PDB file of C-alpha atoms in Angstrom:
ATOM      1  CA  MET A 107      11.244 -12.512 -29.113  1.00 56.00           C
ATOM      2  CA  ASP A 108       8.662 -10.130 -30.515  1.00 69.00           C
ATOM      3  CA  ASP A 109       9.168  -6.677 -29.227  1.00 80.00           C
ATOM      4  CA  ARG A 110       5.568  -5.672 -29.622  1.00 93.00           C
ATOM      5  CA  THR A 111       4.978  -8.015 -26.594  1.00 97.00           C
ATOM      6  CA  MET A 112       6.033  -8.316 -23.007  1.00 97.00           C
ATOM      7  CA  GLN A 113       5.895 -10.368 -20.255  1.00 97.00           C
ATOM      8  CA  ALA A 114       3.055  -9.999 -17.444  1.00 98.00           C
ATOM      9  CA  VAL A 115       1.568 -11.581 -14.510  1.00 98.00           C
ATOM     10  CA  LEU A 116      -2.046 -12.934 -15.316  1.00 97.00           C
ATOM     11  CA  TYR A 117      -5.026 -15.082 -14.256  1.00 97.00           C
ATOM     12  CA  ASP A 118      -7.785 -16.416 -15.897  1.00 96.00           C
ATOM     13  CA  ARG A 119      -9.983 -17.045 -13.384  1.00 96.00           C
ATOM     14  CA  TYR A 120     -10.645 -16.280  -9.828  1.00 96.00           C
ATOM     15  CA  GLY A 121      -8.930 -18.173  -7.164  1.00 96.00           C
ATOM     16  CA  GLY A 122      -5.843 -18.760  -4.766  1.00 97.00           C
ATOM     17  CA  PRO A 123      -2.169 -17.696  -5.744  1.00 98.00           C
ATOM     18  CA  ASP A 124      -1.949 -20.678  -7.928  1.00 98.00           C
ATOM     19  CA  VAL A 125      -4.118 -18.928 -10.642  1.00 98.00           C
ATOM     20  CA  LEU A 126      -1.422 -16.855 -11.465  1.00 98.00           C
ATOM     21  CA  TYR A 127       1.032 -17.181 -14.282  1.00 98.00           C
ATOM     22  CA  VAL A 128       3.524 -15.252 -16.519  1.00 98.00           C
ATOM     23  CA  GLY A 129       2.099 -14.850 -20.041  1.00 97.00           C
ATOM     24  CA  ARG A 130       2.774 -12.532 -22.887  1.00 97.00           C
ATOM     25  CA  VAL A 131       0.684  -9.369 -23.685  1.00 96.00           C
ATOM     26  CA  PRO A 132       0.997  -6.427 -25.940  1.00 96.00           C
ATOM     27  CA  ARG A 133       3.549  -3.732 -25.069  1.00 97.00           C
ATOM     28  CA  PRO A 134       1.781  -0.637 -24.204  1.00 95.00           C
ATOM     29  CA  GLU A 135       2.728   2.577 -26.004  1.00 96.00           C
ATOM     30  CA  PRO A 136       2.437   5.658 -24.044  1.00 96.00           C
ATOM     31  CA  GLY A 137      -0.490   8.023 -25.118  1.00 96.00           C
ATOM     32  CA  PRO A 138      -0.546  11.817 -24.731  1.00 98.00           C
ATOM     33  CA  GLY A 139       0.347  12.837 -21.207  1.00 97.00           C
ATOM     34  CA  GLU A 140       1.430   9.356 -20.526  1.00 96.00           C
ATOM     35  CA  VAL A 141       5.222   7.741 -19.558  1.00 97.00           C
ATOM     36  CA  LEU A 142       6.206   4.457 -20.673  1.00 97.00           C
ATOM     37  CA  VAL A 143       8.081   2.964 -17.739  1.00 98.00           C
ATOM     38  CA  ARG A 144      10.422  -0.108 -17.802  1.00 98.00           C
ATOM     39  CA  VAL A 145       9.405  -1.866 -14.484  1.00 98.00           C
ATOM     40  CA  ARG A 146      12.282  -2.929 -12.196  1.00 98.00           C
ATOM     41  CA  ALA A 147      10.009  -4.017  -9.372  1.00 98.00           C
ATOM     42  CA  VAL A 148       6.611  -3.962  -7.769  1.00 98.00           C
ATOM     43  CA  SER A 149       5.150  -4.741  -4.298  1.00 98.00           C
ATOM     44  CA  VAL A 150       2.471  -6.991  -3.337  1.00 97.00           C
ATOM     45  CA  ASN A 151      -0.478  -5.157  -1.895  1.00 94.00           C
ATOM     46  CA  GLY A 152      -3.534  -6.820   0.072  1.00 91.00           C
ATOM     47  CA  GLY A 153      -5.917  -5.240  -2.382  1.00 89.00           C
ATOM     48  CA  GLU A 154      -4.692  -7.370  -4.947  1.00 92.00           C
ATOM     49  CA  LEU A 155      -5.213 -10.496  -2.956  1.00 93.00           C
ATOM     50  CA  ALA A 156      -8.744  -9.594  -2.577  1.00 90.00           C
ATOM     51  CA  VAL A 157      -9.573  -8.989  -6.312  1.00 91.00           C
ATOM     52  CA  ARG A 158      -7.454 -11.944  -7.342  1.00 94.00           C
ATOM     53  CA  SER A 159      -9.567 -14.375  -4.990  1.00 93.00           C
ATOM     54  CA  GLY A 160     -12.901 -13.097  -6.280  1.00 90.00           C
ATOM     55  CA  ARG A 161     -14.136 -11.360  -3.139  1.00 86.00           C
ATOM     56  CA  LEU A 162     -14.339  -8.219  -4.891  1.00 83.00           C
ATOM     57  CA  ARG A 163     -15.702  -9.617  -8.202  1.00 81.00           C
ATOM     58  CA  LEU A 164     -18.790  -7.226  -8.267  1.00 79.00           C
ATOM     59  CA  LEU A 165     -16.475  -4.484  -8.729  1.00 75.00           C
ATOM     60  CA  SER A 166     -13.703  -6.168 -10.833  1.00 76.00           C
ATOM     61  CA  GLY A 167     -16.065  -7.952 -13.476  1.00 77.00           C
ATOM     62  CA  ARG A 168     -15.744 -11.151 -15.333  1.00 81.00           C
ATOM     63  CA  GLY A 169     -13.526 -10.189 -17.991  1.00 88.00           C
ATOM     64  CA  PHE A 170     -10.460 -12.322 -18.074  1.00 92.00           C
ATOM     65  CA  PRO A 171      -7.259 -12.574 -18.418  1.00 95.00           C
ATOM     66  CA  LYS A 172      -6.814  -9.986 -15.579  1.00 95.00           C
ATOM     67  CA  ARG A 173      -3.248  -8.741 -14.192  1.00 95.00           C
ATOM     68  CA  VAL A 174      -1.799  -7.795 -10.889  1.00 96.00           C
ATOM     69  CA  GLY A 175       0.175  -5.032  -9.703  1.00 96.00           C
ATOM     70  CA  LEU A 176      -0.548  -1.729  -8.507  1.00 94.00           C
ATOM     71  CA  ASP A 177       2.964   0.320  -7.953  1.00 96.00           C
ATOM     72  CA  PHE A 178       6.141  -0.031  -9.554  1.00 98.00           C
ATOM     73  CA  THR A 179       9.787   1.110  -9.720  1.00 98.00           C
ATOM     74  CA  GLY A 180      11.678   1.693 -12.904  1.00 98.00           C
ATOM     75  CA  GLU A 181      13.379   3.810 -15.642  1.00 98.00           C
ATOM     76  CA  VAL A 182      11.363   6.190 -18.092  1.00 98.00           C
ATOM     77  CA  ALA A 183      11.527   4.173 -21.579  1.00 98.00           C
ATOM     78  CA  ALA A 184       9.633   6.643 -23.739  1.00 98.00           C
ATOM     79  CA  LEU A 185       7.393   9.882 -23.295  1.00 98.00           C
ATOM     80  CA  GLY A 186       3.879  10.482 -24.726  1.00 98.00           C
ATOM     81  CA  THR A 187       3.354  13.756 -26.299  1.00 98.00           C
ATOM     82  CA  GLY A 188       2.976  16.594 -23.970  1.00 97.00           C
ATOM     83  CA  VAL A 189       5.421  15.228 -21.400  1.00 97.00           C
ATOM     84  CA  THR A 190       8.295  17.551 -20.890  1.00 96.00           C
ATOM     85  CA  ASP A 191       9.120  17.460 -17.135  1.00 95.00           C
ATOM     86  CA  LEU A 192      10.785  13.856 -17.536  1.00 97.00           C
ATOM     87  CA  VAL A 193      13.530  12.476 -19.583  1.00 97.00           C
ATOM     88  CA  ALA A 194      14.397   8.941 -20.830  1.00 97.00           C
ATOM     89  CA  GLY A 195      16.388   6.834 -18.298  1.00 97.00           C
ATOM     90  CA  GLU A 196      15.109   8.723 -15.138  1.00 98.00           C
ATOM     91  CA  ARG A 197      14.423   6.488 -12.349  1.00 98.00           C
ATOM     92  CA  VAL A 198      11.034   6.622 -11.285  1.00 98.00           C
ATOM     93  CA  TRP A 199       8.316   5.092  -9.068  1.00 98.00           C
ATOM     94  CA  GLY A 200       4.631   5.327  -9.156  1.00 97.00           C
ATOM     95  CA  VAL A 201       1.249   3.785  -9.256  1.00 94.00           C
ATOM     96  CA  VAL A 202      -1.121   2.816 -12.296  1.00 92.00           C
ATOM     97  CA  GLY A 203      -4.364   4.956 -12.254  1.00 67.00           C
ATOM     98  CA  ARG A 204      -7.623   3.568 -10.786  1.00 59.00           C
ATOM     99  CA  SER A 205      -9.170   3.741 -14.165  1.00 55.00           C
ATOM    100  CA  SER A 206      -6.579   1.306 -15.495  1.00 58.00           C
ATOM    101  CA  GLY A 207      -6.960  -1.384 -12.827  1.00 64.00           C
ATOM    102  CA  LEU A 208      -4.106  -3.526 -11.915  1.00 73.00           C
ATOM    103  CA  GLY A 209      -1.102  -4.358 -14.000  1.00 92.00           C
ATOM    104  CA  SER A 210       2.286  -3.252 -13.084  1.00 97.00           C
ATOM    105  CA  ALA A 211       3.847  -6.707 -12.593  1.00 98.00           C
ATOM    106  CA  ALA A 212       4.788  -6.504 -16.152  1.00 98.00           C
ATOM    107  CA  GLU A 213       8.271  -5.539 -18.231  1.00 98.00           C
ATOM    108  CA  TYR A 214       6.541  -2.233 -18.993  1.00 98.00           C
ATOM    109  CA  VAL A 215       3.645  -0.058 -17.952  1.00 97.00           C
ATOM    110  CA  ALA A 216       2.074   3.130 -19.472  1.00 96.00           C
ATOM    111  CA  VAL A 217       0.769   5.581 -16.968  1.00 96.00           C
ATOM    112  CA  PRO A 218      -0.227   9.283 -16.961  1.00 96.00           C
ATOM    113  CA  ALA A 219       3.056  11.375 -16.097  1.00 96.00           C
ATOM    114  CA  GLN A 220       1.288  12.629 -12.930  1.00 95.00           C
ATOM    115  CA  ARG A 221       1.537   9.153 -11.467  1.00 95.00           C
ATOM    116  CA  VAL A 222       4.948   8.983 -11.236  1.00 97.00           C
ATOM    117  CA  GLY A 223       7.786  10.837  -9.447  1.00 98.00           C
ATOM    118  CA  ARG A 224      11.536  10.587  -9.249  1.00 98.00           C
ATOM    119  CA  VAL A 225      13.201   7.974  -7.018  1.00 98.00           C
ATOM    120  CA  PRO A 226      15.876   9.715  -4.686  1.00 98.00           C
ATOM    121  CA  ASP A 227      19.503   8.953  -5.850  1.00 97.00           C
ATOM    122  CA  GLY A 228      21.361   6.209  -3.969  1.00 96.00           C
ATOM    123  CA  LEU A 229      18.130   4.210  -3.428  1.00 98.00           C
ATOM    124  CA  ASP A 230      17.926   0.586  -4.818  1.00 98.00           C
ATOM    125  CA  LEU A 231      15.103   0.446  -7.030  1.00 98.00           C
ATOM    126  CA  VAL A 232      14.080  -3.057  -5.728  1.00 98.00           C
ATOM    127  CA  GLU A 233      13.797  -1.571  -2.015  1.00 98.00           C
ATOM    128  CA  ALA A 234      12.241   1.544  -3.548  1.00 98.00           C
ATOM    129  CA  ALA A 235       9.547  -0.758  -4.505  1.00 98.00           C
ATOM    130  CA  ALA A 236       8.163  -1.212  -0.896  1.00 98.00           C
ATOM    131  CA  LEU A 237       7.588   2.622  -0.448  1.00 98.00           C
ATOM    132  CA  PRO A 238       4.959   3.972  -2.958  1.00 97.00           C
ATOM    133  CA  VAL A 239       2.556   2.580  -0.771  1.00 95.00           C
ATOM    134  CA  ALA A 240       3.773   4.735   2.190  1.00 97.00           C
ATOM    135  CA  THR A 241       2.287   7.686   0.468  1.00 97.00           C
ATOM    136  CA  THR A 242      -1.094   6.434   1.997  1.00 96.00           C
ATOM    137  CA  ALA A 243       0.598   6.585   5.344  1.00 97.00           C
ATOM    138  CA  ILE A 244       1.655  10.221   4.826  1.00 97.00           C
ATOM    139  CA  THR A 245      -1.752  11.033   3.690  1.00 96.00           C
ATOM    140  CA  ALA A 246      -3.352   9.513   6.815  1.00 96.00           C
ATOM    141  CA  LEU A 247      -1.309  11.264   9.189  1.00 97.00           C
ATOM    142  CA  ARG A 248      -0.780  14.748   7.199  1.00 96.00           C
ATOM    143  CA  ASP A 249      -4.360  15.231   5.985  1.00 95.00           C
ATOM    144  CA  LYS A 250      -6.891  12.906   7.168  1.00 95.00           C
ATOM    145  CA  THR A 251      -5.845  12.877  10.995  1.00 96.00           C
ATOM    146  CA  ARG A 252      -3.286  15.987  11.184  1.00 97.00           C
ATOM    147  CA  LEU A 253      -1.393  14.268  13.750  1.00 98.00           C
ATOM    148  CA  ARG A 254       0.524  16.697  16.014  1.00 98.00           C
ATOM    149  CA  PRO A 255       3.707  16.258  18.187  1.00 98.00           C
ATOM    150  CA  GLY A 256       3.053  14.930  21.751  1.00 98.00           C
ATOM    151  CA  GLU A 257      -0.318  13.106  20.653  1.00 98.00           C
ATOM    152  CA  ARG A 258      -0.791   9.371  21.117  1.00 98.00           C
ATOM    153  CA  LEU A 259      -0.790   7.465  18.075  1.00 98.00           C
ATOM    154  CA  LEU A 260      -2.298   3.736  17.738  1.00 98.00           C
ATOM    155  CA  VAL A 261      -1.433   1.815  14.474  1.00 98.00           C
ATOM    156  CA  ARG A 262      -2.978  -1.375  13.669  1.00 97.00           C
ATOM    157  CA  GLY A 263      -1.321  -3.714  11.342  1.00 96.00           C
ATOM    158  CA  ALA A 264       2.063  -2.166  12.278  1.00 98.00           C
ATOM    159  CA  ALA A 265       4.280  -4.487  10.224  1.00 97.00           C
ATOM    160  CA  GLY A 266       2.694  -4.316   7.287  1.00 96.00           C
ATOM    161  CA  GLY A 267       3.194  -1.930   4.298  1.00 96.00           C
ATOM    162  CA  VAL A 268       1.400   0.966   5.060  1.00 96.00           C
ATOM    163  CA  GLY A 269       1.546   0.158   9.009  1.00 97.00           C
ATOM    164  CA  ASN A 270       5.328   0.396   9.205  1.00 98.00           C
ATOM    165  CA  ALA A 271       5.496   3.433   7.320  1.00 98.00           C
ATOM    166  CA  ALA A 272       2.672   4.916   9.835  1.00 98.00           C
ATOM    167  CA  VAL A 273       5.027   4.006  12.657  1.00 98.00           C
ATOM    168  CA  GLN A 274       8.081   5.549  11.196  1.00 98.00           C
ATOM    169  CA  LEU A 275       6.292   8.929  10.298  1.00 98.00           C
ATOM    170  CA  GLY A 276       4.544   9.040  13.661  1.00 98.00           C
ATOM    171  CA  ARG A 277       7.577   8.611  15.495  1.00 98.00           C
ATOM    172  CA  SER A 278       9.315  11.347  13.184  1.00 97.00           C
ATOM    173  CA  ARG A 279       6.343  13.686  13.818  1.00 97.00           C
ATOM    174  CA  GLY A 280       6.825  13.499  17.533  1.00 98.00           C
ATOM    175  CA  ALA A 281       4.038  11.157  18.602  1.00 98.00           C
ATOM    176  CA  GLU A 282       3.975   8.545  21.162  1.00 98.00           C
ATOM    177  CA  VAL A 283       3.367   5.538  18.858  1.00 98.00           C
ATOM    178  CA  THR A 284       1.614   2.331  20.116  1.00 98.00           C
ATOM    179  CA  ALA A 285       1.546  -0.624  17.643  1.00 98.00           C
ATOM    180  CA  LEU A 286      -0.560  -3.740  17.344  1.00 98.00           C
ATOM    181  CA  ALA A 287       1.055  -6.617  15.375  1.00 97.00           C
ATOM    182  CA  ARG A 288       1.685 -10.216  15.867  1.00 96.00           C
ATOM    183  CA  ALA A 289       4.098 -11.347  18.363  1.00 96.00           C
ATOM    184  CA  ALA A 290       6.930 -12.577  15.963  1.00 97.00           C
ATOM    185  CA  ASN A 291       6.935  -9.171  14.577  1.00 97.00           C
ATOM    186  CA  HIS A 292       7.430  -7.007  17.862  1.00 98.00           C
ATOM    187  CA  ASP A 293      11.058  -6.457  17.580  1.00 98.00           C
ATOM    188  CA  PHE A 294      10.648  -5.479  14.168  1.00 98.00           C
ATOM    189  CA  VAL A 295       8.153  -2.863  14.956  1.00 98.00           C
ATOM    190  CA  ARG A 296      10.077  -1.690  18.087  1.00 98.00           C
ATOM    191  CA  GLY A 297      12.945  -1.065  15.528  1.00 98.00           C
ATOM    192  CA  LEU A 298      10.634   1.061  13.285  1.00 98.00           C
ATOM    193  CA  GLY A 299      10.258   3.596  16.271  1.00 98.00           C
ATOM    194  CA  ALA A 300       7.143   2.233  18.196  1.00 98.00           C
ATOM    195  CA  HIS A 301       7.117   3.172  21.929  1.00 98.00           C
ATOM    196  CA  GLU A 302       4.841   0.064  22.909  1.00 98.00           C
ATOM    197  CA  VAL A 303       3.904  -3.161  20.803  1.00 98.00           C
ATOM    198  CA  PHE A 304       1.021  -5.445  21.715  1.00 98.00           C
ATOM    199  CA  ASP A 305      -0.020  -8.623  20.139  1.00 97.00           C
ATOM    200  CA  HIS A 306      -3.233  -7.876  18.071  1.00 94.00           C
ATOM    201  CA  ARG A 307      -4.396 -11.532  18.774  1.00 94.00           C
ATOM    202  CA  THR A 308      -4.326 -11.459  22.451  1.00 96.00           C
ATOM    203  CA  THR A 309      -4.981  -7.772  23.202  1.00 96.00           C
ATOM    204  CA  ARG A 310      -8.257  -6.322  23.733  1.00 95.00           C
ATOM    205  CA  PRO A 311      -8.938  -3.028  22.373  1.00 95.00           C
ATOM    206  CA  ALA A 312     -10.041  -1.835  25.768  1.00 93.00           C
ATOM    207  CA  ASP A 313      -6.937  -2.703  27.340  1.00 94.00           C
ATOM    208  CA  LEU A 314      -4.841  -0.133  25.247  1.00 97.00           C
ATOM    209  CA  GLY A 315      -5.990   2.940  26.697  1.00 96.00           C
ATOM    210  CA  ARG A 316      -7.168   6.303  24.898  1.00 98.00           C
ATOM    211  CA  PHE A 317      -5.643   7.782  21.823  1.00 98.00           C
ATOM    212  CA  ASP A 318      -5.566  11.073  19.734  1.00 98.00           C
ATOM    213  CA  VAL A 319      -5.203   9.154  16.506  1.00 98.00           C
ATOM    214  CA  VAL A 320      -5.870   5.805  15.347  1.00 98.00           C
ATOM    215  CA  VAL A 321      -4.562   4.459  11.926  1.00 97.00           C
ATOM    216  CA  ASP A 322      -6.070   1.246  10.961  1.00 97.00           C
ATOM    217  CA  THR A 323      -5.154  -1.124   8.115  1.00 94.00           C
ATOM    218  CA  ALA A 324      -7.099  -3.979   9.206  1.00 92.00           C
ATOM    219  CA  GLY A 325     -10.858  -3.050   8.547  1.00 90.00           C
ATOM    220  CA  THR A 326     -12.239  -5.288  11.287  1.00 90.00           C
ATOM    221  CA  ASP A 327     -13.640  -4.119  14.687  1.00 91.00           C
ATOM    222  CA  LEU A 328     -13.581  -0.623  13.480  1.00 93.00           C
ATOM    223  CA  LEU A 329     -16.228   0.578  16.402  1.00 91.00           C
ATOM    224  CA  ALA A 330     -14.385  -1.071  19.036  1.00 93.00           C
ATOM    225  CA  PHE A 331     -11.108   0.871  18.246  1.00 95.00           C
ATOM    226  CA  ARG A 332     -13.223   4.368  17.398  1.00 95.00           C
ATOM    227  CA  ARG A 333     -14.322   3.859  21.196  1.00 95.00           C
ATOM    228  CA  LEU A 334     -10.628   4.509  22.017  1.00 96.00           C
ATOM    229  CA  LEU A 335     -10.353   8.071  20.805  1.00 97.00           C
ATOM    230  CA  ARG A 336     -10.212  10.969  23.203  1.00 96.00           C
ATOM    231  CA  PRO A 337     -12.353  13.868  22.833  1.00 96.00           C
ATOM    232  CA  GLY A 338     -11.236  15.626  19.686  1.00 95.00           C
ATOM    233  CA  GLY A 339      -9.576  12.247  18.495  1.00 96.00           C
ATOM    234  CA  ARG A 340      -9.344  10.973  14.766  1.00 96.00           C
ATOM    235  CA  MET A 341      -9.582   7.881  13.073  1.00 96.00           C
ATOM    236  CA  THR A 342      -8.875   6.716   9.892  1.00 96.00           C
ATOM    237  CA  THR A 343      -8.882   3.345   7.913  1.00 95.00           C
ATOM    238  CA  ILE A 344      -7.643   2.189   4.589  1.00 92.00           C
ATOM    239  CA  ALA A 345      -9.604  -1.241   4.725  1.00 80.00           C
ATOM    240  CA  PHE A 346     -13.102  -2.726   5.445  1.00 59.00           C
ATOM    241  CA  ASP A 347     -14.205  -6.065   6.697  1.00 52.00           C
ATOM    242  CA  LEU A 348     -14.342  -8.116   3.719  1.00 52.00           C
ATOM    243  CA  ALA A 349     -16.272 -10.856   5.030  1.00 51.00           C
ATOM    244  CA  ARG A 350     -19.236  -8.361   5.557  1.00 55.00           C
ATOM    245  CA  PRO A 351     -18.434  -5.508   3.082  1.00 52.00           C
ATOM    246  CA  VAL A 352     -21.834  -3.911   3.012  1.00 46.00           C
ATOM    247  CA  SER A 353     -22.411  -3.717   6.952  1.00 46.00           C
ATOM    248  CA  SER A 354     -18.705  -2.767   7.466  1.00 45.00           C
ATOM    249  CA  LEU A 355     -18.988   0.329   4.778  1.00 51.00           C
ATOM    250  CA  ALA A 356     -22.279   1.187   6.483  1.00 50.00           C
ATOM    251  CA  SER A 357     -20.871   1.436   9.977  1.00 52.00           C
ATOM    252  CA  ILE A 358     -18.219   3.706   8.591  1.00 53.00           C
ATOM    253  CA  ALA A 359     -20.589   6.044   6.830  1.00 52.00           C
ATOM    254  CA  ALA A 360     -22.767   5.907  10.047  1.00 50.00           C
ATOM    255  CA  SER A 361     -19.746   7.069  12.166  1.00 53.00           C
ATOM    256  CA  THR A 362     -20.142  10.520  10.691  1.00 52.00           C
ATOM    257  CA  VAL A 363     -23.266  11.196  12.284  1.00 44.00           C
ATOM    258  CA  HIS A 364     -23.474   9.086  15.363  1.00 48.00           C
ATOM    259  CA  GLY A 365     -21.308   8.700  18.519  1.00 51.00           C
ATOM    260  CA  ARG A 366     -17.780  10.031  19.318  1.00 54.00           C
ATOM    261  CA  GLY A 367     -15.243  10.406  16.597  1.00 63.00           C
ATOM    262  CA  ARG A 368     -15.676   9.884  12.736  1.00 77.00           C
ATOM    263  CA  VAL A 369     -13.910   6.814  11.012  1.00 84.00           C
ATOM    264  CA  ARG A 370     -12.403   8.329   7.884  1.00 86.00           C
ATOM    265  CA  PHE A 371     -12.248   5.737   5.169  1.00 82.00           C
ATOM    266  CA  PHE A 372      -9.854   6.500   2.085  1.00 82.00           C
ATOM    267  CA  SER A 373      -7.799   4.446  -0.519  1.00 80.00           C
ATOM    268  CA  GLY A 374      -4.366   5.783  -1.461  1.00 79.00           C
ATOM    269  CA  ASN A 375      -4.160   7.275  -5.063  1.00 87.00           C
ATOM    270  CA  PRO A 376      -1.302   9.318  -4.959  1.00 94.00           C
ATOM    271  CA  THR A 377      -0.111  11.996  -7.363  1.00 95.00           C
ATOM    272  CA  ARG A 378       3.079  13.449  -8.588  1.00 96.00           C
ATOM    273  CA  ALA A 379       3.064  15.942  -5.635  1.00 97.00           C
ATOM    274  CA  ASP A 380       2.373  12.929  -3.204  1.00 97.00           C
ATOM    275  CA  LEU A 381       5.574  10.763  -4.547  1.00 98.00           C
ATOM    276  CA  ASP A 382       7.701  13.868  -4.427  1.00 97.00           C
ATOM    277  CA  ASP A 383       6.700  14.511  -0.728  1.00 97.00           C
ATOM    278  CA  LEU A 384       7.637  10.819  -0.323  1.00 98.00           C
ATOM    279  CA  ALA A 385      11.043  11.307  -1.907  1.00 98.00           C
ATOM    280  CA  ARG A 386      11.381  14.238   0.699  1.00 98.00           C
ATOM    281  CA  HIS A 387      10.515  11.906   3.670  1.00 98.00           C
ATOM    282  CA  VAL A 388      13.114   9.429   2.347  1.00 98.00           C
ATOM    283  CA  VAL A 389      15.970  12.018   1.894  1.00 98.00           C
ATOM    284  CA  GLU A 390      15.521  13.597   5.256  1.00 97.00           C
ATOM    285  CA  GLY A 391      15.593  10.345   6.896  1.00 97.00           C
ATOM    286  CA  ARG A 392      11.940  10.149   8.304  1.00 97.00           C
ATOM    287  CA  LEU A 393      11.338   6.979   6.157  1.00 98.00           C
ATOM    288  CA  ALA A 394      13.279   3.895   4.999  1.00 98.00           C
ATOM    289  CA  PRO A 395      12.010   1.054   2.783  1.00 98.00           C
ATOM    290  CA  ALA A 396      11.217  -2.333   4.742  1.00 98.00           C
ATOM    291  CA  VAL A 397      11.604  -5.120   2.346  1.00 98.00           C
ATOM    292  CA  ASP A 398      10.667  -8.705   3.642  1.00 98.00           C
ATOM    293  CA  THR A 399      11.232 -11.049   0.672  1.00 98.00           C
ATOM    294  CA  VAL A 400      12.121 -10.351  -2.928  1.00 98.00           C
ATOM    295  CA  PHE A 401      10.587 -12.936  -5.448  1.00 98.00           C
ATOM    296  CA  PRO A 402      11.333 -13.049  -9.207  1.00 98.00           C
ATOM    297  CA  LEU A 403       8.473 -12.473 -11.648  1.00 98.00           C
ATOM    298  CA  GLU A 404       7.860 -16.090 -12.373  1.00 97.00           C
ATOM    299  CA  GLU A 405       7.092 -16.460  -8.610  1.00 98.00           C
ATOM    300  CA  ALA A 406       4.542 -13.971  -8.225  1.00 98.00           C
ATOM    301  CA  ALA A 407       2.279 -16.822  -7.042  1.00 98.00           C
ATOM    302  CA  ALA A 408       4.661 -17.506  -4.296  1.00 98.00           C
ATOM    303  CA  ALA A 409       4.564 -13.926  -3.262  1.00 98.00           C
ATOM    304  CA  HIS A 410       0.764 -13.728  -3.096  1.00 98.00           C
ATOM    305  CA  ARG A 411       0.965 -16.752  -0.985  1.00 98.00           C
ATOM    306  CA  ALA A 412       3.614 -15.406   1.222  1.00 98.00           C
ATOM    307  CA  LEU A 413       1.216 -12.389   1.966  1.00 97.00           C
ATOM    308  CA  GLU A 414      -1.654 -14.320   2.761  1.00 95.00           C
ATOM    309  CA  HIS A 415       0.274 -16.485   5.178  1.00 94.00           C
ATOM    310  CA  GLY A 416       0.584 -13.394   7.201  1.00 91.00           C
ATOM    311  CA  GLY A 417       3.634 -12.292   9.267  1.00 92.00           C
ATOM    312  CA  VAL A 418       4.974  -9.899   6.578  1.00 96.00           C
ATOM    313  CA  GLN A 419       7.622  -7.416   7.927  1.00 97.00           C
ATOM    314  CA  GLY A 420       7.284  -4.290   5.564  1.00 97.00           C
ATOM    315  CA  LYS A 421       6.480  -5.524   1.884  1.00 98.00           C
ATOM    316  CA  HIS A 422       7.187  -8.761  -0.348  1.00 98.00           C
ATOM    317  CA  VAL A 423       8.757  -7.277  -3.497  1.00 98.00           C
ATOM    318  CA  ILE A 424       8.461  -8.838  -7.194  1.00 98.00           C
ATOM    319  CA  ARG A 425      11.474  -8.284  -9.111  1.00 98.00           C
ATOM    320  CA  VAL A 426      11.082  -7.730 -13.088  1.00 97.00           C
ATOM    321  CA  ALA A 427      14.290  -8.762 -14.494  1.00 78.00           C
TER     322      ALA A 427
END
């Protein structure tokens, strides 16, 4: 096999999971300030499903083939010029930069050195692939809402990748954690440390009481959950309503000047410092990976289908053999 190429998950048109296939693309070389990583595993993220389906085609464009994969774990295979703080063979995790688009579901990925961090010793690289997304939960609680001990925290989508991390971190920070998840996932979410768990499909927001902090991963009915904030409460979301993106984003923007409590929207884009903070949380026992199912690279379509079906407990992971 030509060592100038590699396997990667691709698609040639927008559509359902079945548009995904494994093909061959040029193997990247690390540029100045970049690291070439031999990928061992990636996780499946909700944003990838939205791009692949075409719901965000105004942003993702019409150029094909396109690739999938946002985060990754693996080993350093080569260093670009100017990179002196990593060595070949080190175990790392990270994300592809926003300017690069998606593409970590492949045998190799070249990324800026500041987008990777060292994986803690003893942590399996496949399990570790469930954790880079947890940097989003860390940012939400540490920077966006500044969660304090004793405060009441509500997590929407508590069984998913960001949600399960927010539950774990909220409990470790001394908050009283209330979680929303489908009924089949309640035991899982309680095991993460939630004090109370409610079925998101049958519970009305108004029945939940008041909260100091709301962390949202769903992007729908944001104003209804914003009304649950106590005076001085803070709410952040990592999603918007894909069925009506313009009005959803407009309502988020309007929350900065109207009504009680601003809804802060952000998209995780971790740096080395964030990934190092993630490693500290793992080493100190405040955060553990939650892997639902592991799929081989050639079953990437099945991994996407599983996430679309719902009911995930943690993350679906794709192993890159």
